[in-house]
Amino acid sequence: MASIEGRATAEASPNIAFIKYWGKRDEKLILPQNSSLSMTLSSTTLKTTTSVVASNKINEDTFYINGKKLEMSDPEVRERLKAIGIMRELSGTTARVLAVSSNNFPSSSGLASSASGTAALVYALNAAFGLDLKPKELSMIARQGSGSACRSMMGGIVSWRKGSRNDGSDSYAVQEFSEKYWGEVIDLIAITSHEKKKIPSRAGMKQTVETNPFFTQRKTSAEKRLREVREAYRQKDLDALASLIMADSNEMHALMLSTVPSIRYLDSSSLKIMDAIEELNASEGGNIAGYTFDAGPNAHIITLKKYERKISSMLADIKGLEALEFKSSAQGSGPKLLTGVSLINEERLAPA
Ligand code: PMV
């Protein structure tokens, strides 16, 4: 087999789902039960930067994140880093990988560091292994590390087509709208908790698919709502878009709640924010913002840049939300390679 010596650094951002993915039809290949759709966030606000070296001189795959070495014997870590093995095989080499990764946001804040982390890793490996794969193919590789990561492989508004084949060859990400199509749309993130997820999404999804009596209905309602979101976005109809986004978040969290045993990610702060956004929309006589929550209590408020100040000051006035912090993110343009930057100390082949 050919030997290789490749290096690259890439950055990628998390995404926030307007139509949620919650449930797999194949656990190993990470194939979803329904299609989903998200907005890629801006690297100015949230990003993971990852440097990799792929070399036959390295003895074993090693991964450092925010200065901490990951335990490769941990099955969860191995699953998350599946891309390394997949891309090594595609390259036709036996090169091992050293990867050093860093987030510009705390990974404990529930802001989807696994999506940006997996996307940055896959993008950097593509260059280091000299593979030259296109975003669609890269999304299929990222999908196998963390499902939602496949949507971070492109900028703007991105859908993840669920596909129907057993081998996953038709389950990939597609860019629906470029970040420039409706660039005023932002995600105002209201952070109220830094606690780690109570239940990892992998385990939570499995529990939902296996025990939830309403799951069959979810599969069709998500596909229908995805088509409606696409249309609302095409028409730049904020009122309709916000309403659909809130409905999908509520549907996913209701599903979680009705799973056995019940899964709850929202807390009292989340509910206060939901009330406040609904009151604001009512007082405006139409929706100017929609809340959405992933597997955690922090609110993502999808709105237009011009409403940001109004919404943040309104939320700051809510009693009992002491720990409130904001991060405002425009839409991002997807992963990119960085030249002349490395997080790796090349002489020691360790974190710089
Ligand atoms: O890809 P995972 O395992 O991190 O799952 C993410 C699931 C949600 O964030 C809750 C929804 C989504 O579609 O992003």
Short mmCIF file of C-alpha atoms in Angstrom, two decimals, residues 50-189:
data_model
loop_
_atom_site.label_atom_id
_atom_site.label_comp_id
_atom_site.label_asym_id
_atom_site.label_seq_id
_atom_site.Cartn_x
_atom_site.Cartn_y
_atom_site.Cartn_z
CA THR A 50 -9.11 20.94 13.40
CA SER A 51 -5.58 20.24 12.19
CA VAL A 52 -4.64 16.76 10.99
CA VAL A 53 -1.52 14.94 9.93
CA ALA A 54 -1.96 11.65 8.07
CA SER A 55 1.33 9.78 7.98
CA ASN A 56 2.82 6.29 7.89
CA LYS A 57 5.26 7.51 10.53
CA ILE A 58 2.45 7.79 13.10
CA ASN A 59 1.83 4.59 15.09
CA GLU A 60 -1.77 5.05 16.15
CA ASP A 61 -4.72 7.36 15.57
CA THR A 62 -4.67 10.10 18.21
CA PHE A 63 -7.17 12.89 18.79
CA TYR A 64 -6.85 15.90 21.09
CA ILE A 65 -9.83 18.15 21.70
CA ASN A 66 -9.37 21.42 23.57
CA GLY A 67 -6.04 20.07 24.90
CA LYS A 68 -7.50 16.76 26.14
CA LYS A 69 -6.48 13.43 24.58
CA LEU A 70 -9.46 11.25 23.72
CA GLU A 71 -9.58 7.65 24.89
CA MET A 72 -9.63 5.63 21.66
CA SER A 73 -10.66 2.45 23.50
CA ASP A 74 -13.98 4.14 24.43
CA PRO A 75 -16.62 2.73 22.01
CA GLU A 76 -18.44 6.09 21.86
CA VAL A 77 -15.23 7.89 20.84
CA ARG A 78 -14.53 5.24 18.19
CA GLU A 79 -18.03 5.68 16.76
CA ARG A 80 -17.65 9.47 16.64
CA LEU A 81 -14.28 9.20 14.88
CA LYS A 82 -15.37 6.57 12.35
CA ALA A 83 -14.47 9.01 9.55
CA ILE A 84 -10.76 8.42 10.15
CA GLY A 85 -11.02 4.71 9.26
CA ILE A 86 -13.40 5.34 6.35
CA MET A 87 -11.13 7.95 4.78
CA ARG A 88 -7.98 5.91 5.36
CA GLU A 89 -9.58 3.05 3.48
CA LEU A 90 -10.67 5.33 0.64
CA SER A 91 -7.12 6.68 0.36
CA GLY A 92 -5.72 3.17 -0.12
CA THR A 93 -3.03 3.81 2.51
CA THR A 94 -2.33 2.57 6.01
CA ALA A 95 -1.43 6.03 7.33
CA ARG A 96 -2.44 6.82 10.91
CA VAL A 97 -3.82 10.20 11.91
CA LEU A 98 -2.98 12.79 14.53
CA ALA A 99 -5.80 15.32 14.93
CA VAL A 100 -5.84 18.39 17.16
CA SER A 101 -9.12 20.20 17.51
CA SER A 102 -10.34 23.29 19.29
CA ASN A 103 -13.73 25.02 19.67
CA ASN A 104 -14.23 28.77 20.00
CA PHE A 105 -17.16 27.98 22.36
CA PRO A 106 -17.40 25.73 25.42
CA SER A 107 -18.28 22.15 24.37
CA SER A 108 -20.31 21.81 27.57
CA SER A 109 -22.78 24.48 26.46
CA GLY A 110 -24.90 22.11 24.37
CA LEU A 111 -24.14 24.00 21.17
CA ALA A 112 -23.68 20.99 18.90
CA SER A 113 -19.90 20.70 19.07
CA SER A 114 -20.18 17.15 17.70
CA ALA A 115 -21.57 18.45 14.39
CA SER A 116 -18.89 21.11 13.89
CA GLY A 117 -16.17 18.77 15.21
CA THR A 118 -17.06 15.93 12.85
CA ALA A 119 -17.47 18.27 9.87
CA ALA A 120 -14.10 19.95 10.48
CA LEU A 121 -12.37 16.57 10.89
CA VAL A 122 -13.84 15.13 7.68
CA TYR A 123 -13.03 18.29 5.72
CA ALA A 124 -9.41 18.32 6.94
CA LEU A 125 -8.94 14.57 6.32
CA ASN A 126 -10.21 14.97 2.75
CA ALA A 127 -7.29 17.30 2.06
CA ALA A 128 -4.67 15.47 4.15
CA PHE A 129 -5.42 12.13 2.45
CA GLY A 130 -5.53 13.88 -0.94
CA LEU A 131 -9.02 12.50 -1.61
CA ASP A 132 -10.69 15.49 -3.24
CA LEU A 133 -14.22 14.27 -2.43
CA LYS A 134 -17.17 16.60 -3.07
CA PRO A 135 -19.45 18.01 -0.29
CA LYS A 136 -22.18 15.42 -0.99
CA GLU A 137 -19.74 12.50 -0.51
CA LEU A 138 -18.18 14.20 2.51
CA SER A 139 -21.65 14.62 4.04
CA MET A 140 -22.18 10.84 3.80
CA ILE A 141 -18.93 10.24 5.69
CA ALA A 142 -19.67 12.90 8.34
CA ARG A 143 -23.16 11.39 8.78
CA GLN A 144 -21.59 8.16 10.04
CA GLY A 145 -19.80 9.95 12.90
CA SER A 146 -22.69 12.17 14.02
CA GLY A 147 -25.90 12.32 11.97
CA SER A 148 -26.50 16.05 12.24
CA ALA A 149 -22.86 16.71 11.22
CA CYS A 150 -23.71 15.92 7.59
CA ARG A 151 -25.71 19.16 7.44
CA SER A 152 -22.65 21.19 8.57
CA MET A 153 -20.83 20.17 5.39
CA MET A 154 -22.53 23.00 3.46
CA GLY A 155 -23.45 26.62 4.13
CA GLY A 156 -26.82 28.37 4.31
CA ILE A 157 -29.95 26.23 4.57
CA VAL A 158 -29.23 22.52 4.23
CA SER A 159 -31.46 19.47 4.19
CA TRP A 160 -30.48 15.90 4.99
CA ARG A 161 -32.41 13.60 2.66
CA LYS A 162 -33.33 10.50 4.63
CA GLY A 163 -32.96 8.17 1.65
CA SER A 164 -34.48 4.71 1.44
CA ARG A 165 -31.60 2.41 0.45
CA ASN A 166 -30.17 0.07 3.07
CA ASP A 167 -26.57 0.96 2.23
CA GLY A 168 -27.10 4.69 2.91
CA SER A 169 -25.99 5.75 -0.57
CA ASP A 170 -29.03 8.07 -0.94
CA SER A 171 -28.86 9.61 2.55
CA TYR A 172 -26.86 12.82 2.25
CA ALA A 173 -26.96 16.60 2.67
CA VAL A 174 -28.15 19.03 0.00
CA GLN A 175 -27.86 22.81 0.07
CA GLU A 176 -31.39 24.22 -0.26
CA PHE A 177 -30.55 27.95 -0.16
CA SER A 178 -27.22 29.73 -0.10
CA GLU A 179 -26.41 31.86 2.95
CA LYS A 180 -26.94 34.91 0.74
CA TYR A 181 -30.53 34.08 -0.33
CA TRP A 182 -32.07 35.47 2.89
CA GLY A 183 -29.03 36.65 4.80
CA GLU A 184 -31.07 38.64 7.34
CA VAL A 185 -32.11 35.41 9.08
CA ILE A 186 -30.13 34.87 12.27
CA ASP A 187 -30.01 32.48 15.21
CA LEU A 188 -30.06 34.35 18.51
CA ILE A 189 -28.90 31.75 21.02
#
